[in-house]
PDB file of C-alpha atoms in Angstrom:
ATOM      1  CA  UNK A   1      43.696   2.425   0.058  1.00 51.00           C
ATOM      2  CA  UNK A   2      40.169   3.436   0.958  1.00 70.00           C
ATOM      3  CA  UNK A   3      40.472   7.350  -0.143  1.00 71.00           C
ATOM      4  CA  UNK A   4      42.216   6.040  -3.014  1.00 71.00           C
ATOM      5  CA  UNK A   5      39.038   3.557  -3.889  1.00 73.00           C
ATOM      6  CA  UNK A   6      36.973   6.432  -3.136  1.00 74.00           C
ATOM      7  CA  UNK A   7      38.752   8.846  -5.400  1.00 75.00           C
ATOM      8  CA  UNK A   8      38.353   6.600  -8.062  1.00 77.00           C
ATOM      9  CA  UNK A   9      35.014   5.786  -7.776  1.00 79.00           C
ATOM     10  CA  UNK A  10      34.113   9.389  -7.811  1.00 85.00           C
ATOM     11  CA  UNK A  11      36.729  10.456 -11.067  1.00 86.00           C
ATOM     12  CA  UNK A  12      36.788   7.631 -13.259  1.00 88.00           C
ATOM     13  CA  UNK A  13      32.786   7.978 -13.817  1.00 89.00           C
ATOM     14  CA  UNK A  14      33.049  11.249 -14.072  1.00 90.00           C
ATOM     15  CA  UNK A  15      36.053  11.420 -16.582  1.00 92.00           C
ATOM     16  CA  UNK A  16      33.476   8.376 -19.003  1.00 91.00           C
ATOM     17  CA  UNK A  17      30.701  10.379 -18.485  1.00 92.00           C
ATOM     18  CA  UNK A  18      32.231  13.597 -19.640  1.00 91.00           C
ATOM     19  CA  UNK A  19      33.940  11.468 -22.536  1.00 94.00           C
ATOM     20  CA  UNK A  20      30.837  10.173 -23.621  1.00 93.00           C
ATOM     21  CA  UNK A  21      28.899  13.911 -23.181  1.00 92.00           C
ATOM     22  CA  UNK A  22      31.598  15.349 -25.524  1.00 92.00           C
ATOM     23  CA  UNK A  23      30.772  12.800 -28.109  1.00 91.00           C
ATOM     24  CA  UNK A  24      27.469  13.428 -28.059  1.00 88.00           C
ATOM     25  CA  UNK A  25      27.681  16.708 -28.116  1.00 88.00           C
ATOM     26  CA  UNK A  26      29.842  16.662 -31.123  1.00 86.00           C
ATOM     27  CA  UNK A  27      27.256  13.844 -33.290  1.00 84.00           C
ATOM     28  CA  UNK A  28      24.489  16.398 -32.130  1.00 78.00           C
ATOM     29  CA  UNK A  29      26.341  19.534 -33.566  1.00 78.00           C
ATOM     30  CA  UNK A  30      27.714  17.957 -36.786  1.00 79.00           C
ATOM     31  CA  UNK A  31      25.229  15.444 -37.646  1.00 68.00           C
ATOM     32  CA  UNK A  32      21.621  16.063 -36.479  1.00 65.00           C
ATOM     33  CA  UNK A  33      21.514  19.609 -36.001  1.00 59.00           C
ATOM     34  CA  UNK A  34      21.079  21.288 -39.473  1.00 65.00           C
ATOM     35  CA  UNK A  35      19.675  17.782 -40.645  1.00 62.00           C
ATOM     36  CA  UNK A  36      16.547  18.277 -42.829  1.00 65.00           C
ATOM     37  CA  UNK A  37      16.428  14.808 -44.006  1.00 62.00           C
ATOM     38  CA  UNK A  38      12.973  13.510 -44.297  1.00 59.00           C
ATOM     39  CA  UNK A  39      13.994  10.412 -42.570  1.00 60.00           C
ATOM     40  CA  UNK A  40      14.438  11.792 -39.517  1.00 61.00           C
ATOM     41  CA  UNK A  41      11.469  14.188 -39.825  1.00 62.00           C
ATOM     42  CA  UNK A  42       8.713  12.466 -37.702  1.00 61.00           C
ATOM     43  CA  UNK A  43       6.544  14.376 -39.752  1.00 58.00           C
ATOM     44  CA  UNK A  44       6.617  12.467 -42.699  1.00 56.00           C
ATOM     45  CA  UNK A  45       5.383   9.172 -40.994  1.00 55.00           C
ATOM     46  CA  UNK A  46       2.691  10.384 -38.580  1.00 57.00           C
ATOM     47  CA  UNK A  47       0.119  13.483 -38.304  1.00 60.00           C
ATOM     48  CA  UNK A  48       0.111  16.368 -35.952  1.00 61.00           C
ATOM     49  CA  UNK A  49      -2.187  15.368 -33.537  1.00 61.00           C
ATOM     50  CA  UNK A  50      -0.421  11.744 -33.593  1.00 61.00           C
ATOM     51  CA  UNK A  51       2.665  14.168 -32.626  1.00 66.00           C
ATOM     52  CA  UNK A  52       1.327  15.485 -29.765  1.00 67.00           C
ATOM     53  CA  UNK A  53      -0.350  13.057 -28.196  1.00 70.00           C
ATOM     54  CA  UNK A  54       3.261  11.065 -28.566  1.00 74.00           C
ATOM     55  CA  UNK A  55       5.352  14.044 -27.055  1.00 79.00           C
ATOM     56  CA  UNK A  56       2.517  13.875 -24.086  1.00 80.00           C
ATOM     57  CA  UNK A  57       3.668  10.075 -23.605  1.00 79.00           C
ATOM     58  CA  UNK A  58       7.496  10.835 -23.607  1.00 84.00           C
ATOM     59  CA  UNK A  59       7.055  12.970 -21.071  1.00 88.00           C
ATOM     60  CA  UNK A  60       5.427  10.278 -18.751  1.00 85.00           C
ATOM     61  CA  UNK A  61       7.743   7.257 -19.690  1.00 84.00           C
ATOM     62  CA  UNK A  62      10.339   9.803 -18.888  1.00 90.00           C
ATOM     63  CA  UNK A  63       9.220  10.400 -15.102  1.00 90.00           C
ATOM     64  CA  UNK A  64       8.481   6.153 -15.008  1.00 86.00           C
ATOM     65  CA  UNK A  65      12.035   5.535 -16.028  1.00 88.00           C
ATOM     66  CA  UNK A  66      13.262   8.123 -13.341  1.00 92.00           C
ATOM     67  CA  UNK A  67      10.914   6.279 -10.766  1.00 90.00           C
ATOM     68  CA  UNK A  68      12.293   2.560 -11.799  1.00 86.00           C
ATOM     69  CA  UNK A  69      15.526   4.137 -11.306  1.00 90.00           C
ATOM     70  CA  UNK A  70      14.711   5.328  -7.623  1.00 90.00           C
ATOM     71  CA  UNK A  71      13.026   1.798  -6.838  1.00 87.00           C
ATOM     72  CA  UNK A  72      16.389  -0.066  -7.983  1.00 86.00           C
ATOM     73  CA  UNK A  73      18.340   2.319  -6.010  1.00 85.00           C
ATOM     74  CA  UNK A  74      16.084   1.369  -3.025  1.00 83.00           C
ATOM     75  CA  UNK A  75      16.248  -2.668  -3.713  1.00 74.00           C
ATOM     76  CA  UNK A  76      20.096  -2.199  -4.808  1.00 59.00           C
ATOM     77  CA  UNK A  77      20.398  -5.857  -5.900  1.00 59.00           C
ATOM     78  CA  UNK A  78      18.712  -7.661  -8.268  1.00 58.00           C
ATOM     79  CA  UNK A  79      19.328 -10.127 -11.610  1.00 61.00           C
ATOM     80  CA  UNK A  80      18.703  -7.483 -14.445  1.00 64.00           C
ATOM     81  CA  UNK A  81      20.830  -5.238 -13.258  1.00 78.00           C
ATOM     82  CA  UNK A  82      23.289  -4.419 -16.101  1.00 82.00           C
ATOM     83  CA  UNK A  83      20.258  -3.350 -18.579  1.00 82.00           C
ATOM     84  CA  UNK A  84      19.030  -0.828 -16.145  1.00 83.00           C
ATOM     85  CA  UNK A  85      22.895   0.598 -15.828  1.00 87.00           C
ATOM     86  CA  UNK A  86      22.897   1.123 -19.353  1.00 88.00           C
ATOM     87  CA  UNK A  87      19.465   2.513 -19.631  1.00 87.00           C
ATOM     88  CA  UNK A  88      20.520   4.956 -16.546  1.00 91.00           C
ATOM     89  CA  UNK A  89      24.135   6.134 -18.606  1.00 92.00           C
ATOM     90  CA  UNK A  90      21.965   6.754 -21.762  1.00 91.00           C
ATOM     91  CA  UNK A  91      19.065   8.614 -20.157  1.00 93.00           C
ATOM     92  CA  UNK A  92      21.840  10.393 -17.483  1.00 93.00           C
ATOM     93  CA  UNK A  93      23.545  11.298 -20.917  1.00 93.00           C
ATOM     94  CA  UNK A  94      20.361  12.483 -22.777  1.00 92.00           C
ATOM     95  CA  UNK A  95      19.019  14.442 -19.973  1.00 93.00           C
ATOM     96  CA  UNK A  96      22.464  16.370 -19.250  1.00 91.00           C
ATOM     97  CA  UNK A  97      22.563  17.038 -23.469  1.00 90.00           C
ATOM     98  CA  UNK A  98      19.598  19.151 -22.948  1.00 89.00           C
ATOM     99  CA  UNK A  99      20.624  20.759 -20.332  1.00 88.00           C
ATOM    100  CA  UNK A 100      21.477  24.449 -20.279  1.00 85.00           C
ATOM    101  CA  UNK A 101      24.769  25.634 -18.948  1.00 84.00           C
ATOM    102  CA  UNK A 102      23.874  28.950 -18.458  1.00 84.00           C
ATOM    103  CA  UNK A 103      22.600  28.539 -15.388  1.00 83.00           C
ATOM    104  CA  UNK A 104      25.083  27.526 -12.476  1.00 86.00           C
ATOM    105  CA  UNK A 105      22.631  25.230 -11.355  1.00 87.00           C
ATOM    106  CA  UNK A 106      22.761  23.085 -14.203  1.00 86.00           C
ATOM    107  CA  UNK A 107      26.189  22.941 -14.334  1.00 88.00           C
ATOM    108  CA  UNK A 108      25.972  21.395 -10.683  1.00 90.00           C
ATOM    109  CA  UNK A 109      23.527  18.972 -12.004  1.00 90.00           C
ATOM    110  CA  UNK A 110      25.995  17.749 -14.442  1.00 90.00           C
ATOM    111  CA  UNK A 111      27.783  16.133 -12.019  1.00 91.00           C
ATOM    112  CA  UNK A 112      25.000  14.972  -9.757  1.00 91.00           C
ATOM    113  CA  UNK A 113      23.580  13.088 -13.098  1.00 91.00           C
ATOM    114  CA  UNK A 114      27.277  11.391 -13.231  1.00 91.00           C
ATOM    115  CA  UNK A 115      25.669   7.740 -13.123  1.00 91.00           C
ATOM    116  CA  UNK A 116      28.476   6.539 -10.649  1.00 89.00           C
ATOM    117  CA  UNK A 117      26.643   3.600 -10.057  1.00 87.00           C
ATOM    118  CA  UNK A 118      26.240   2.238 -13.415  1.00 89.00           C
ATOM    119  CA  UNK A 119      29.582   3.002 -14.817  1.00 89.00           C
ATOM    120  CA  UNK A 120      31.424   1.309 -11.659  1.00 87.00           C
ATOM    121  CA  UNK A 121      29.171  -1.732 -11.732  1.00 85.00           C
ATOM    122  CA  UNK A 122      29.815  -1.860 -15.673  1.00 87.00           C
ATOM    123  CA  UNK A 123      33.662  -1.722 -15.162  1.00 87.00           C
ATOM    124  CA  UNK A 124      33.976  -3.553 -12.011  1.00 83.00           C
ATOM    125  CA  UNK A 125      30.712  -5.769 -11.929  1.00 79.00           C
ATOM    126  CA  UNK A 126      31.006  -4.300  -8.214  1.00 79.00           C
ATOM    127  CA  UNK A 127      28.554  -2.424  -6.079  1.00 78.00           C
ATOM    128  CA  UNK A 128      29.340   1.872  -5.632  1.00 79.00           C
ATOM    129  CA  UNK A 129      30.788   1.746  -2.087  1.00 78.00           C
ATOM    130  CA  UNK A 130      29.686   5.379  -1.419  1.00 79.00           C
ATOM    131  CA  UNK A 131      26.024   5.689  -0.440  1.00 83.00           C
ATOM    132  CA  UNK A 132      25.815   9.259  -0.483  1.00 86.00           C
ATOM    133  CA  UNK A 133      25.813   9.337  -3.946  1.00 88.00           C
ATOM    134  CA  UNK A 134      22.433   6.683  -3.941  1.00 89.00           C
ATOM    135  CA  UNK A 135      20.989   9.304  -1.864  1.00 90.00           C
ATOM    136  CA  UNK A 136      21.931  11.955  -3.908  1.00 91.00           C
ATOM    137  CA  UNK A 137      20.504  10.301  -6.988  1.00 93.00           C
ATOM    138  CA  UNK A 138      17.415   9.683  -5.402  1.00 93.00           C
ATOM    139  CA  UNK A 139      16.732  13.000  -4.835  1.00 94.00           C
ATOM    140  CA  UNK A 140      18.319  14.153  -8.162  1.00 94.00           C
ATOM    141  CA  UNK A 141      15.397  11.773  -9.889  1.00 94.00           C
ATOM    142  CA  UNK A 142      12.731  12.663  -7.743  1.00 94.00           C
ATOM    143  CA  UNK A 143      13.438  16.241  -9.044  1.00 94.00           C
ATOM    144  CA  UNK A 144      13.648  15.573 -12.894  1.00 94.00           C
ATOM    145  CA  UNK A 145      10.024  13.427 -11.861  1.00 93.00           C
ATOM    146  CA  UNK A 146       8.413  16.892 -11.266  1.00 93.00           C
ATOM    147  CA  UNK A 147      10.478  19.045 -13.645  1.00 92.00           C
ATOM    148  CA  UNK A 148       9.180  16.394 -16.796  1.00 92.00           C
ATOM    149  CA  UNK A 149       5.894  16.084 -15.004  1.00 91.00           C
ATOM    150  CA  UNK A 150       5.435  20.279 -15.288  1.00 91.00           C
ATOM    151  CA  UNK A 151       6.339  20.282 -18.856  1.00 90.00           C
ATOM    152  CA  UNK A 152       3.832  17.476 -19.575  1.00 88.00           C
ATOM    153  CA  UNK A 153       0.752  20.117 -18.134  1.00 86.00           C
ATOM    154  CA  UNK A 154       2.818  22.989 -19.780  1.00 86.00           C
ATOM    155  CA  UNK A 155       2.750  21.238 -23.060  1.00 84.00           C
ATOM    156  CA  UNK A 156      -0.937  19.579 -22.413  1.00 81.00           C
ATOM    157  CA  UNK A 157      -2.298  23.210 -21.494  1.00 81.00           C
ATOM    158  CA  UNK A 158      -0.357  25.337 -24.284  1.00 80.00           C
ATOM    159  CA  UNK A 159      -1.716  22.701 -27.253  1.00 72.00           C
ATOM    160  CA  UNK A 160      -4.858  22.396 -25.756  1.00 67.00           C
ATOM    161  CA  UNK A 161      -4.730  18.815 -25.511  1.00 65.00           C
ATOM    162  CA  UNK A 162      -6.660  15.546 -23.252  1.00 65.00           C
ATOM    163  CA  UNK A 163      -5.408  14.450 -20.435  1.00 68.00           C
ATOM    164  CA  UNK A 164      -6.751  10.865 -21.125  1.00 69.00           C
ATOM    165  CA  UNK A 165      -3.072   9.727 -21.178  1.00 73.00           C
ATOM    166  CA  UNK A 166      -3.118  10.525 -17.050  1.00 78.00           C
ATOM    167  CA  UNK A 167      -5.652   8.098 -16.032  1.00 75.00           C
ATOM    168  CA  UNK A 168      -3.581   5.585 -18.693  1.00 74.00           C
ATOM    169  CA  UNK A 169      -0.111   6.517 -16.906  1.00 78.00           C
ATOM    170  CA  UNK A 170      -1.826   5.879 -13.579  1.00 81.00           C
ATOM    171  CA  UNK A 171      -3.142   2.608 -14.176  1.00 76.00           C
ATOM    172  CA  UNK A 172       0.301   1.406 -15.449  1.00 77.00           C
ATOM    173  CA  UNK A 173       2.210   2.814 -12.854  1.00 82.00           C
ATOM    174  CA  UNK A 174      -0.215   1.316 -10.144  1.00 83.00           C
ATOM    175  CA  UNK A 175       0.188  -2.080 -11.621  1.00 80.00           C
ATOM    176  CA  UNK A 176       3.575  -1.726 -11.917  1.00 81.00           C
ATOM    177  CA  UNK A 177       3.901  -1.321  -8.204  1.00 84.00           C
ATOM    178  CA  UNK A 178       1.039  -4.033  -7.619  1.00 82.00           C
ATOM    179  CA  UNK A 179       3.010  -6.525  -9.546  1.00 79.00           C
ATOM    180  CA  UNK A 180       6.176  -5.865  -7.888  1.00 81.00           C
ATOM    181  CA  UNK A 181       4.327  -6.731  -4.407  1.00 82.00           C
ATOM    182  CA  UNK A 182       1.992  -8.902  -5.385  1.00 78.00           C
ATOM    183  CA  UNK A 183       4.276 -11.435  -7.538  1.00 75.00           C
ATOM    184  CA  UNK A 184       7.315 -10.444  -5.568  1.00 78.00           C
ATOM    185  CA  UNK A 185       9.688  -9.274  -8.714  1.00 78.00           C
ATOM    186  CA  UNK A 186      11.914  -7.014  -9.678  1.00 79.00           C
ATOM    187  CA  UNK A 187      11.103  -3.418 -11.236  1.00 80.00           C
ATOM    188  CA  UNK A 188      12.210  -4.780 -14.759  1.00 76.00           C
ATOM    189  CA  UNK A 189      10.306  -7.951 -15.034  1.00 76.00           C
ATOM    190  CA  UNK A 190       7.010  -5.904 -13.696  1.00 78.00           C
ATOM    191  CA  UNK A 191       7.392  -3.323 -16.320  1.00 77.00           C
ATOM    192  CA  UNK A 192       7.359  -6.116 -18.653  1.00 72.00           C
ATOM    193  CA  UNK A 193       4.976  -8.029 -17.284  1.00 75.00           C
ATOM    194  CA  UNK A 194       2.491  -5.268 -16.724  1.00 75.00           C
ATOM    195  CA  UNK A 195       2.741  -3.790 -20.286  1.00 71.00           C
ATOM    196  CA  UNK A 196       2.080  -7.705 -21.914  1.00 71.00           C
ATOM    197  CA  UNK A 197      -0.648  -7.370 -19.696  1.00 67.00           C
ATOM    198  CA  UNK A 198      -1.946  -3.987 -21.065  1.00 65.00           C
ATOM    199  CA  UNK A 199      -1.641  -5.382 -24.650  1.00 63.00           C
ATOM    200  CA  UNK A 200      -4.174  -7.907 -23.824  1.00 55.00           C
ATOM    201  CA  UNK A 201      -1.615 -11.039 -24.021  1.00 52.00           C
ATOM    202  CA  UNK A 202      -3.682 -13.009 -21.386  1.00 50.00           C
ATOM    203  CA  UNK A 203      -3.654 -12.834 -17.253  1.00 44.00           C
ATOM    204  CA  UNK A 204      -0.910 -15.418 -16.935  1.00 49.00           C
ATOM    205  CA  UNK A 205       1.744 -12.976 -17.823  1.00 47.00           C
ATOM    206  CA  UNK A 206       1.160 -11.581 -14.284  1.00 53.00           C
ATOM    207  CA  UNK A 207       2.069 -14.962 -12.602  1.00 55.00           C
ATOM    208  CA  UNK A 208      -0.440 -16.950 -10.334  1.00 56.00           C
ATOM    209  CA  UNK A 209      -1.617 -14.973  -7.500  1.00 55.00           C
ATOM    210  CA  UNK A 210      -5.073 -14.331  -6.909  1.00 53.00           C
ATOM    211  CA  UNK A 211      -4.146 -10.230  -7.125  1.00 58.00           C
ATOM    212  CA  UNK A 212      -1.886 -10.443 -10.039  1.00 56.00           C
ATOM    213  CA  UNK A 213      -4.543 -11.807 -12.004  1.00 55.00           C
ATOM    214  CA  UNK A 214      -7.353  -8.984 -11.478  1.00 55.00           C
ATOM    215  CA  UNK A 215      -4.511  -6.655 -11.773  1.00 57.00           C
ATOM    216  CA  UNK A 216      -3.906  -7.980 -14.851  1.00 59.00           C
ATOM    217  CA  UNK A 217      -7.851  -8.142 -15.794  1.00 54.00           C
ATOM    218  CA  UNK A 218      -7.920  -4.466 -15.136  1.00 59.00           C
ATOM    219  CA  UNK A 219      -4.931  -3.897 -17.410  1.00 61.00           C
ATOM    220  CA  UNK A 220      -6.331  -5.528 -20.000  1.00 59.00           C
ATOM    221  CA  UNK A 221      -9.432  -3.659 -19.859  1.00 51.00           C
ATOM    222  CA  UNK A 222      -8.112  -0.738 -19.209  1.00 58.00           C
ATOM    223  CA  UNK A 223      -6.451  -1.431 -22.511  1.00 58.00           C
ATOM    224  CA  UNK A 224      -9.574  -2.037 -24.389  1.00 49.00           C
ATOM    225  CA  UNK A 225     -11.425   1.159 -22.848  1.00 50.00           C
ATOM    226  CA  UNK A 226      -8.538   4.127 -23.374  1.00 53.00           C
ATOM    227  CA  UNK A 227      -7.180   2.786 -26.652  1.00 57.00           C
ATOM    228  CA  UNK A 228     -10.841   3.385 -27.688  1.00 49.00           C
ATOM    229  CA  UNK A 229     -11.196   6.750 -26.198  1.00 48.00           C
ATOM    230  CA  UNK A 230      -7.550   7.849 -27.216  1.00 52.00           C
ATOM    231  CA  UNK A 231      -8.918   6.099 -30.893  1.00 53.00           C
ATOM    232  CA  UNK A 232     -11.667   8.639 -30.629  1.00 47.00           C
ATOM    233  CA  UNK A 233     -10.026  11.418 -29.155  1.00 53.00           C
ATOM    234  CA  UNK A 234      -7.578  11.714 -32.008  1.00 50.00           C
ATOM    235  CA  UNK A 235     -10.370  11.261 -34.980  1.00 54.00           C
ATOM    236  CA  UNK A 236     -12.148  14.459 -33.411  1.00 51.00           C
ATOM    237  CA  UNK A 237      -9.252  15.979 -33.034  1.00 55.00           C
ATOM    238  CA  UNK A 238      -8.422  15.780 -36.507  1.00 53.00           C
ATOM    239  CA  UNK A 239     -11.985  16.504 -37.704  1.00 55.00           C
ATOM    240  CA  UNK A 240     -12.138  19.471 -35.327  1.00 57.00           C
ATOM    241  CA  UNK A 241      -8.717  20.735 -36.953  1.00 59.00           C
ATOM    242  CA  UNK A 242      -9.411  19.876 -40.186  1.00 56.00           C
ATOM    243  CA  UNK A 243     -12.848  21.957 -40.210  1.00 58.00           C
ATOM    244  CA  UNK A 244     -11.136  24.640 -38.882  1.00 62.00           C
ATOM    245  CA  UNK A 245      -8.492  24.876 -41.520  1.00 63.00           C
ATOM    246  CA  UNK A 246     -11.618  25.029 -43.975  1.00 66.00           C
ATOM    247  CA  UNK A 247     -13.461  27.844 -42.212  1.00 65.00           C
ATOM    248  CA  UNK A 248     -10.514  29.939 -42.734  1.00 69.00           C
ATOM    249  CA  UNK A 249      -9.718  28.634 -45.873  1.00 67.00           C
ATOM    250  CA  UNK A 250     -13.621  29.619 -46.447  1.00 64.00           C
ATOM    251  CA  UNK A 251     -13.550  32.971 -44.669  1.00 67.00           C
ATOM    252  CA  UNK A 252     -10.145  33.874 -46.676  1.00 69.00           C
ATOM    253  CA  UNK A 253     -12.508  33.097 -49.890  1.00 70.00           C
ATOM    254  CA  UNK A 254     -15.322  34.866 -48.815  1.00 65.00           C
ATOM    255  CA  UNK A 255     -13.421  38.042 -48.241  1.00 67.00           C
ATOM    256  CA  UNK A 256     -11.508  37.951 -51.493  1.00 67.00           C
ATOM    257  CA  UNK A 257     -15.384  37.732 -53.116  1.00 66.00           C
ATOM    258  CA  UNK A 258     -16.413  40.597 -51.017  1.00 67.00           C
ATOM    259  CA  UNK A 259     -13.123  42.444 -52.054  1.00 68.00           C
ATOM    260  CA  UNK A 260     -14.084  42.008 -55.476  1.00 65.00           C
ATOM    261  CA  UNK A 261     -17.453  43.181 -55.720  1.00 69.00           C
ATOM    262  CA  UNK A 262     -16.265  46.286 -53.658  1.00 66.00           C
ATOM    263  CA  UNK A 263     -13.909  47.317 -56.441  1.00 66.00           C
ATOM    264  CA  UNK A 264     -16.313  46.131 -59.469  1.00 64.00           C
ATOM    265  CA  UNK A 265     -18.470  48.368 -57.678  1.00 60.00           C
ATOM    266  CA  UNK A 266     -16.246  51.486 -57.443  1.00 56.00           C
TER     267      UNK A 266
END
């Protein structure tokens, strides 16, 4: 009875995942591929610059999400459960759609990104019985922490970019883990707690204690000081980019005028 509990707690994710990857796949393919509707062009809402610096946060909220995921794995129990279960399917599911399968690697990590956990506790409203597999996803997260971490200094170097959105990340994630300690909950209820916080909703979002309230004074200042310099950061980014679109535009004109008086001379 136990191989055949562990047999199914191993297939039976595996079989919804890879259900749930094929249909996916196939919405990707048919649907948003070739889709050039202006809708769904980010473009058409926001500017460039707006762009990047957005790209440079879904990096970081990527590698938080991966790090809640390793701190639930860590506590195991605890009241909001079910939502992260289906946040870890969807991300599992996004992350393994981007995937190349080239690589035999990958392929490996397919399975490793199975969210066994989730999908059992979803069906069963039961615990995984095989701890490996926590293990295994710890690691497994740890590893997609650095790989999305690298392509948020790839991205930042190749677009020549700030990197006020570190010290920003930091803070956050250093409250987040003050909160947890200090007001003794759970990852969830922190991450919501220390983002009201950062919004500059007041200090009593971060409960009572003496520490959760100058944690939450230096969120909320913290707020106040990089939403100005990201504020600022983006004008002159858009000034600097806009004055260099009209030097060339410029320089193009000048050399058409020089062009001309060349061949009016001749």
């Amino acid at each position: 009875m136990e191989v055949f509990n562990i047999v199914c707690e191993l297939v039976i994710p595996i079989l919804i995942f890879g259900l749930l990857f094929a249909v996916g796949k196939y919405i990707y393919n048919t649907k948003l591929a070739n889709n050039n509707s202006r809708l769904l062009n980010p473009m058409e809402y926001l500017p460039v610059e707006e762009l990047e610096t957005l790209k440079q946060v879904y990096y970081l909220v990527i590698m938080l999400i991966f790090f809640i995921f390793i701190i639930y794995i860590m506590i195991v129990e605890g009241k909001e459960i079910f939502p992260i279960a289906i946040l870890q399917i969807i991300l599992s599911l996004y992350i393994a759609l981007t995937l190349d399968y080239d690589s035999w690697n990958n392929k490996i990590l397919f399975f490793l990104l199975v969210p066994y956990e989730s999908i059992m506790l979803i069906i069963t409203n039961q615990y995984l019985t095989l701890w490996p597999i926590y293990v295994i996803h710890i690691f497994v997260y740890a590893y997609f922490i650095k790989v999305y971490f690298d392509k948020f200094r790839h991205y930042t170097k190749t677009n020549g970019l700030g990197i006020t959105i570190i010290l920003l990340f930091t803070v956050v994630v250093v409250s987040f883990i003050i909160t947890i300690l200090a007001e003794g909950v759970e990852p969830l209820n922190s991450m919501v707690m220390v983002s009201n916080a950062f919004t500059s909703n007041g200090y009593a979002v971060l409960g009572q204690s003496g520490i959760g309230k100058l944690n939450s004074l230096l969120l909320v200042w913290s707020g106040y000081i990089l939403s100005g310099v990201g504020t600022a950061t983006l004008t002159a980014t858009i000034l600097m980019k806009h004055n260099q679109k009209r030097e060339k535009e410029l320089n193009k004109r000048l050399d058409e005028l020089e062009s001309l008086i060349k061949n009016n001379q001749k």
